[in-house]
């Protein structure tokens, strides 16, 4: 068997594991990989100009495509720069193999610059973290890493690659890849119990989450809602499109305000949480979001989430798509012998129509017309115009904290890949996510609505979009400050003092910044110009940026 270079063996294994995109920012310890890359034309190298951007692009690519992605970072500082994005990828369960070059193993004893305990650094935000110590072990490590990343609960794994391992040569047995078939479902007896609870309820509600999106269970969730007359909320963190917005049973996302969530759930007498986090919140509150006494059934592929924080009367471990398909059969069989249930379900659906997402959107569309001439632009009016201008097949990437609620009230999610938004709370994902999503879904225009504060975390990703000529329109919603913080800040001595929350002295020129990175840009300050600018941007087919100046909420 001919000897193989470690870097070439690494790239061969990535390709054999189905990786088509390697996201990276190279350094000296990664030079063996860069030297070997021309021998692997089936692997596209995506250059990012900062490590957090690199990981965020890979995160979005993996989640949007449902495929394994790979990242290559540069030693300890590079991994350190990427930690916030890696936290987000871990939180969202993105299947990524993250690697970083490391100093030669013997040289590391001398504590040279750039060295560090990479395995220990990555452990808190990865499913598995390991360092390869011999070139011959690369296949065993890479095969295991790919299997772990793709096995539910999916998530990133980390591999430290010392320079001597990459440069070394060995007789390498590449082996074969392994995939775990995780399309399992709970026992029929348990699903029968769930069907009985569902049919016994007079006013059931279903909370759907990221697993419905990840496992493409839109059709199954919609069929259950129609069959059983169930009102449907998206989970508290609207990290992805989890249900068809315009479905008559859809009520929108729950939100993360404990008082409002509790009020929303109190009218119901049974809660079915399907592939979602059960009422994950952000800030602390004395109010429990789960009303007392309501029976709860929770289905998830993540055992850790079942019964974790709130009372759960029936906990079911399984793939949401397979489980809902089996549940549908059981419910249909029960309806066949209890036809009165179908009539009750139809009555509930009819009642939901009066307050569903579509009816609220239509009312809000009328209300925002009052701001059609307001200057600076009203954020709600911007959200309405943004949604109206979207191509039907557009994918929305959203990181506009203050405008998020309005955007979610107008943007119609029609398939599992139609929307990507906040998952972990870590900022700076929006611009690079748009790049990763565009690579994962070629042929679909991407519309990214990004707040000005969030945009400043990740501007280097604009260069990658320009370099790859991707069909992305970046819309910067510029309120010239951290309005989401201002709205939560308690008055000090009877007056509002916004220390460290204003971004207007000097004003940030997003048009100039984007143009310097190769992205054509325009600025919109008048509401009457919004529609034409947005439609032109979405139709362009190449990277472009629109800076929209909106009211800051405090008279400016």
Tab-separated table of N, CA and C in Angstrom, residues 319-412:
chain	number	residue	atom	x	y	z
A	319	UNK	N	-37.865	10.053	16.222
A	319	UNK	CA	-37.807	10.942	15.066
A	319	UNK	C	-39.197	11.540	14.843
A	320	UNK	N	-39.277	12.864	14.742
A	320	UNK	CA	-40.585	13.514	14.694
A	320	UNK	C	-41.352	13.164	13.424
A	321	UNK	N	-40.680	13.014	12.302
A	321	UNK	CA	-41.371	12.697	11.047
A	321	UNK	C	-41.961	11.283	11.094
A	322	UNK	N	-41.148	10.320	11.500
A	322	UNK	CA	-41.624	8.932	11.586
A	322	UNK	C	-42.730	8.796	12.636
A	323	UNK	N	-42.547	9.497	13.751
A	323	UNK	CA	-43.509	9.376	14.845
A	323	UNK	C	-44.848	10.009	14.484
A	324	UNK	N	-44.829	11.174	13.848
A	324	UNK	CA	-46.082	11.808	13.451
A	324	UNK	C	-46.799	10.994	12.389
A	325	UNK	N	-46.037	10.395	11.472
A	325	UNK	CA	-46.661	9.551	10.444
A	325	UNK	C	-47.395	8.373	11.082
A	326	UNK	N	-46.760	7.754	12.081
A	326	UNK	CA	-47.397	6.628	12.771
A	326	UNK	C	-48.598	7.101	13.599
A	327	UNK	N	-48.462	8.262	14.239
A	327	UNK	CA	-49.559	8.809	15.036
A	327	UNK	C	-50.772	9.118	14.154
A	328	UNK	N	-50.543	9.630	12.981
A	328	UNK	CA	-51.637	9.941	12.056
A	328	UNK	C	-52.464	8.700	11.742
A	329	UNK	N	-51.797	7.582	11.528
A	329	UNK	CA	-52.511	6.336	11.246
A	329	UNK	C	-53.403	5.938	12.418
A	330	UNK	N	-52.884	6.087	13.627
A	330	UNK	CA	-53.654	5.711	14.810
A	330	UNK	C	-54.851	6.637	15.009
A	331	UNK	N	-54.652	7.928	14.775
A	331	UNK	CA	-55.757	8.879	14.935
A	331	UNK	C	-56.831	8.619	13.885
A	332	UNK	N	-56.407	8.348	12.648
A	332	UNK	CA	-57.395	8.051	11.596
A	332	UNK	C	-58.200	6.797	11.946
A	333	UNK	N	-57.527	5.802	12.490
A	333	UNK	CA	-58.228	4.573	12.867
A	333	UNK	C	-59.249	4.846	13.968
A	334	UNK	N	-58.900	5.717	14.901
A	334	UNK	CA	-59.831	6.049	15.980
A	334	UNK	C	-61.017	6.867	15.456
A	335	UNK	N	-60.740	7.763	14.521
A	335	UNK	CA	-61.820	8.574	13.951
A	335	UNK	C	-62.818	7.697	13.196
A	336	UNK	N	-62.310	6.637	12.574
A	336	UNK	CA	-63.191	5.739	11.818
A	336	UNK	C	-64.282	5.133	12.699
A	337	UNK	N	-63.967	4.941	13.991
A	337	UNK	CA	-64.964	4.367	14.902
A	337	UNK	C	-65.594	5.436	15.798
A	338	UNK	N	-65.065	6.670	15.726
A	338	UNK	CA	-65.646	7.792	16.474
A	338	UNK	C	-65.802	8.992	15.537
A	339	UNK	N	-66.688	8.903	14.548
A	339	UNK	CA	-66.796	9.967	13.536
A	339	UNK	C	-67.165	11.332	14.110
A	340	UNK	N	-67.724	11.365	15.300
A	340	UNK	CA	-68.073	12.651	15.896
A	340	UNK	C	-66.831	13.509	16.134
A	341	UNK	N	-65.681	12.849	16.295
A	341	UNK	CA	-64.434	13.586	16.530
A	341	UNK	C	-64.090	14.471	15.340
A	342	UNK	N	-64.331	14.005	14.127
A	342	UNK	CA	-64.025	14.790	12.932
A	342	UNK	C	-64.827	16.086	12.918
A	343	UNK	N	-66.071	16.028	13.328
A	343	UNK	CA	-66.908	17.228	13.364
A	343	UNK	C	-66.384	18.217	14.403
A	344	UNK	N	-65.970	17.710	15.565
A	344	UNK	CA	-65.417	18.583	16.601
A	344	UNK	C	-64.120	19.235	16.120
A	345	UNK	N	-63.295	18.454	15.425
A	345	UNK	CA	-62.033	18.993	14.905
A	345	UNK	C	-62.295	20.099	13.894
A	346	UNK	N	-63.273	19.915	13.024
A	346	UNK	CA	-63.612	20.934	12.031
A	346	UNK	C	-64.105	22.206	12.699
A	347	UNK	N	-64.876	22.071	13.766
A	347	UNK	CA	-65.368	23.239	14.498
A	347	UNK	C	-64.205	24.017	15.126
A	348	UNK	N	-63.241	23.282	15.686
A	348	UNK	CA	-62.085	23.961	16.285
A	348	UNK	C	-61.276	24.714	15.225
A	349	UNK	N	-61.060	24.093	14.077
A	349	UNK	CA	-60.320	24.757	13.006
A	349	UNK	C	-61.028	26.030	12.552
A	350	UNK	N	-62.335	25.957	12.438
A	350	UNK	CA	-63.101	27.132	12.025
A	350	UNK	C	-62.939	28.274	13.030
A	351	UNK	N	-62.917	27.933	14.308
A	351	UNK	CA	-62.759	28.951	15.347
A	351	UNK	C	-61.357	29.562	15.317
A	352	UNK	N	-60.344	28.725	14.994
A	352	UNK	CA	-58.957	29.201	14.953
A	352	UNK	C	-58.765	30.216	13.836
A	353	UNK	N	-59.464	30.054	12.731
A	353	UNK	CA	-59.283	30.934	11.574
A	353	UNK	C	-59.460	32.410	11.931
A	354	UNK	N	-60.299	32.681	12.888
A	354	UNK	CA	-60.586	34.073	13.243
A	354	UNK	C	-59.400	34.759	13.934
A	355	UNK	N	-58.463	33.992	14.462
A	355	UNK	CA	-57.348	34.576	15.200
A	355	UNK	C	-55.999	34.006	14.768
A	356	UNK	N	-55.962	33.327	13.609
A	356	UNK	CA	-54.713	32.692	13.191
A	356	UNK	C	-53.719	33.714	12.631
A	357	UNK	N	-52.551	33.205	12.244
A	357	UNK	CA	-51.474	34.080	11.763
A	357	UNK	C	-51.924	34.894	10.562
A	358	UNK	N	-52.608	34.276	9.624
A	358	UNK	CA	-53.020	34.965	8.402
A	358	UNK	C	-53.975	36.112	8.696
A	359	UNK	N	-54.937	35.887	9.587
A	359	UNK	CA	-55.896	36.947	9.900
A	359	UNK	C	-55.212	38.100	10.624
A	360	UNK	N	-54.266	37.788	11.507
A	360	UNK	CA	-53.539	38.854	12.209
A	360	UNK	C	-52.644	39.623	11.240
A	361	UNK	N	-52.026	38.916	10.302
A	361	UNK	CA	-51.205	39.587	9.286
A	361	UNK	C	-52.052	40.564	8.476
A	362	UNK	N	-53.227	40.121	8.062
A	362	UNK	CA	-54.092	40.977	7.240
A	362	UNK	C	-54.510	42.232	8.007
A	363	UNK	N	-54.805	42.082	9.297
A	363	UNK	CA	-55.172	43.249	10.098
A	363	UNK	C	-53.973	44.189	10.284
A	364	UNK	N	-52.809	43.604	10.523
A	364	UNK	CA	-51.607	44.414	10.714
A	364	UNK	C	-51.233	45.161	9.438
A	365	UNK	N	-51.470	44.532	8.282
A	365	UNK	CA	-51.161	45.179	7.006
A	365	UNK	C	-51.988	46.445	6.820
A	366	UNK	N	-53.196	46.433	7.315
A	366	UNK	CA	-54.052	47.630	7.243
A	366	UNK	C	-53.558	48.686	8.230
A	367	UNK	N	-53.214	48.241	9.432
A	367	UNK	CA	-52.790	49.173	10.477
A	367	UNK	C	-51.514	49.925	10.097
A	368	UNK	N	-50.557	49.246	9.470
A	368	UNK	CA	-49.271	49.895	9.190
A	368	UNK	C	-49.369	50.945	8.092
A	369	UNK	N	-50.467	50.960	7.350
A	369	UNK	CA	-50.602	51.978	6.301
A	369	UNK	C	-50.610	53.389	6.887
A	370	UNK	N	-50.964	53.496	8.153
A	370	UNK	CA	-50.950	54.803	8.806
A	370	UNK	C	-49.541	55.390	8.871
A	371	UNK	N	-48.524	54.515	8.752
A	371	UNK	CA	-47.127	54.960	8.813
A	371	UNK	C	-46.484	55.028	7.430
A	372	UNK	N	-47.281	54.979	6.377
A	372	UNK	CA	-46.743	54.912	5.012
A	372	UNK	C	-45.945	56.150	4.623
A	373	UNK	N	-46.152	57.257	5.290
A	373	UNK	CA	-45.424	58.480	4.955
A	373	UNK	C	-44.548	58.965	6.104
A	374	UNK	N	-44.424	58.163	7.160
A	374	UNK	CA	-43.682	58.583	8.349
A	374	UNK	C	-42.176	58.554	8.096
A	375	UNK	N	-41.487	59.615	8.490
A	375	UNK	CA	-40.029	59.708	8.399
A	375	UNK	C	-39.493	60.101	9.774
A	376	UNK	N	-38.466	59.390	10.294
A	376	UNK	CA	-37.824	58.199	9.736
A	376	UNK	C	-38.808	57.029	9.571
A	377	UNK	N	-38.421	56.062	8.783
A	377	UNK	CA	-39.297	54.940	8.446
A	377	UNK	C	-39.673	54.165	9.703
A	378	UNK	N	-40.966	53.900	9.841
A	378	UNK	CA	-41.467	53.090	10.952
A	378	UNK	C	-41.010	51.640	10.757
A	379	UNK	N	-40.394	51.003	11.778
A	379	UNK	CA	-39.914	49.629	11.608
A	379	UNK	C	-41.008	48.649	11.191
A	380	UNK	N	-42.237	48.823	11.679
A	380	UNK	CA	-43.326	47.917	11.296
A	380	UNK	C	-43.673	48.094	9.823
A	381	UNK	N	-43.634	49.326	9.356
A	381	UNK	CA	-43.909	49.558	7.934
A	381	UNK	C	-42.799	48.946	7.076
A	382	UNK	N	-41.554	49.085	7.536
A	382	UNK	CA	-40.456	48.412	6.826
A	382	UNK	C	-40.698	46.919	6.742
A	383	UNK	N	-41.070	46.276	7.872
A	383	UNK	CA	-41.292	44.827	7.893
A	383	UNK	C	-42.374	44.435	6.888
A	384	UNK	N	-43.431	45.218	6.824
A	384	UNK	CA	-44.514	44.950	5.877
A	384	UNK	C	-44.012	45.035	4.443
A	385	UNK	N	-43.286	46.087	4.115
A	385	UNK	CA	-42.777	46.260	2.753
A	385	UNK	C	-41.754	45.185	2.388
A	386	UNK	N	-40.925	44.816	3.335
A	386	UNK	CA	-39.936	43.758	3.115
A	386	UNK	C	-40.644	42.462	2.725
A	387	UNK	N	-41.657	42.080	3.488
A	387	UNK	CA	-42.385	40.838	3.212
A	387	UNK	C	-43.139	40.911	1.893
A	388	UNK	N	-43.717	42.071	1.579
A	388	UNK	CA	-44.470	42.223	0.342
A	388	UNK	C	-43.573	42.103	-0.885
A	389	UNK	N	-42.337	42.554	-0.782
A	389	UNK	CA	-41.426	42.557	-1.930
A	389	UNK	C	-40.724	41.222	-2.158
A	390	UNK	N	-40.794	40.310	-1.195
A	390	UNK	CA	-40.061	39.049	-1.303
A	390	UNK	C	-40.537	38.200	-2.483
A	391	UNK	N	-39.609	37.627	-3.262
A	391	UNK	CA	-40.005	36.605	-4.231
A	391	UNK	C	-40.599	35.407	-3.487
A	392	UNK	N	-41.508	34.718	-4.115
A	392	UNK	CA	-42.201	33.625	-3.428
A	392	UNK	C	-41.235	32.523	-2.979
A	393	UNK	N	-40.154	32.303	-3.725
A	393	UNK	CA	-39.216	31.230	-3.383
A	393	UNK	C	-38.028	31.726	-2.564
A	394	UNK	N	-38.094	32.953	-2.060
A	394	UNK	CA	-36.969	33.514	-1.311
A	394	UNK	C	-36.781	32.802	0.025
A	395	UNK	N	-35.538	32.751	0.448
A	395	UNK	CA	-35.188	32.286	1.787
A	395	UNK	C	-34.839	33.512	2.613
A	396	UNK	N	-35.451	33.651	3.763
A	396	UNK	CA	-35.197	34.802	4.631
A	396	UNK	C	-34.241	34.395	5.744
A	397	UNK	N	-33.172	35.156	5.893
A	397	UNK	CA	-32.286	35.046	7.051
A	397	UNK	C	-32.503	36.314	7.863
A	398	UNK	N	-32.843	36.158	9.122
A	398	UNK	CA	-33.241	37.313	9.922
A	398	UNK	C	-32.425	37.425	11.203
A	399	UNK	N	-31.793	38.585	11.404
A	399	UNK	CA	-31.098	38.892	12.654
A	399	UNK	C	-31.321	40.374	12.970
A	400	UNK	N	-32.571	40.727	13.122
A	400	UNK	CA	-32.942	42.113	13.403
A	400	UNK	C	-33.761	42.117	14.686
A	401	UNK	N	-33.081	42.138	15.815
A	401	UNK	CA	-33.715	41.873	17.108
A	401	UNK	C	-34.934	42.746	17.372
A	402	UNK	N	-34.813	44.041	17.141
A	402	UNK	CA	-35.922	44.936	17.459
A	402	UNK	C	-37.090	44.766	16.501
A	403	UNK	N	-36.787	44.437	15.252
A	403	UNK	CA	-37.822	44.326	14.218
A	403	UNK	C	-38.307	42.894	14.046
A	404	UNK	N	-37.724	41.934	14.776
A	404	UNK	CA	-38.019	40.519	14.566
A	404	UNK	C	-39.510	40.207	14.697
A	405	UNK	N	-40.144	40.706	15.746
A	405	UNK	CA	-41.548	40.368	15.963
A	405	UNK	C	-42.416	40.848	14.799
A	406	UNK	N	-42.152	42.042	14.305
A	406	UNK	CA	-42.918	42.551	13.162
A	406	UNK	C	-42.631	41.734	11.905
A	407	UNK	N	-41.378	41.408	11.674
A	407	UNK	CA	-41.032	40.609	10.492
A	407	UNK	C	-41.729	39.254	10.528
A	408	UNK	N	-41.723	38.607	11.701
A	408	UNK	CA	-42.368	37.295	11.813
A	408	UNK	C	-43.878	37.385	11.647
A	409	UNK	N	-44.428	38.568	11.836
A	409	UNK	CA	-45.857	38.762	11.634
A	409	UNK	C	-46.242	38.940	10.179
A	410	UNK	N	-45.239	39.207	9.304
A	410	UNK	CA	-45.539	39.447	7.893
A	410	UNK	C	-44.911	38.427	6.944
A	411	UNK	N	-43.778	37.820	7.326
A	411	UNK	CA	-43.081	36.889	6.429
A	411	UNK	C	-43.784	35.536	6.437
A	412	UNK	N	-44.219	35.083	5.281
A	412	UNK	CA	-44.888	33.780	5.169
A	412	UNK	C	-43.853	32.681	4.952
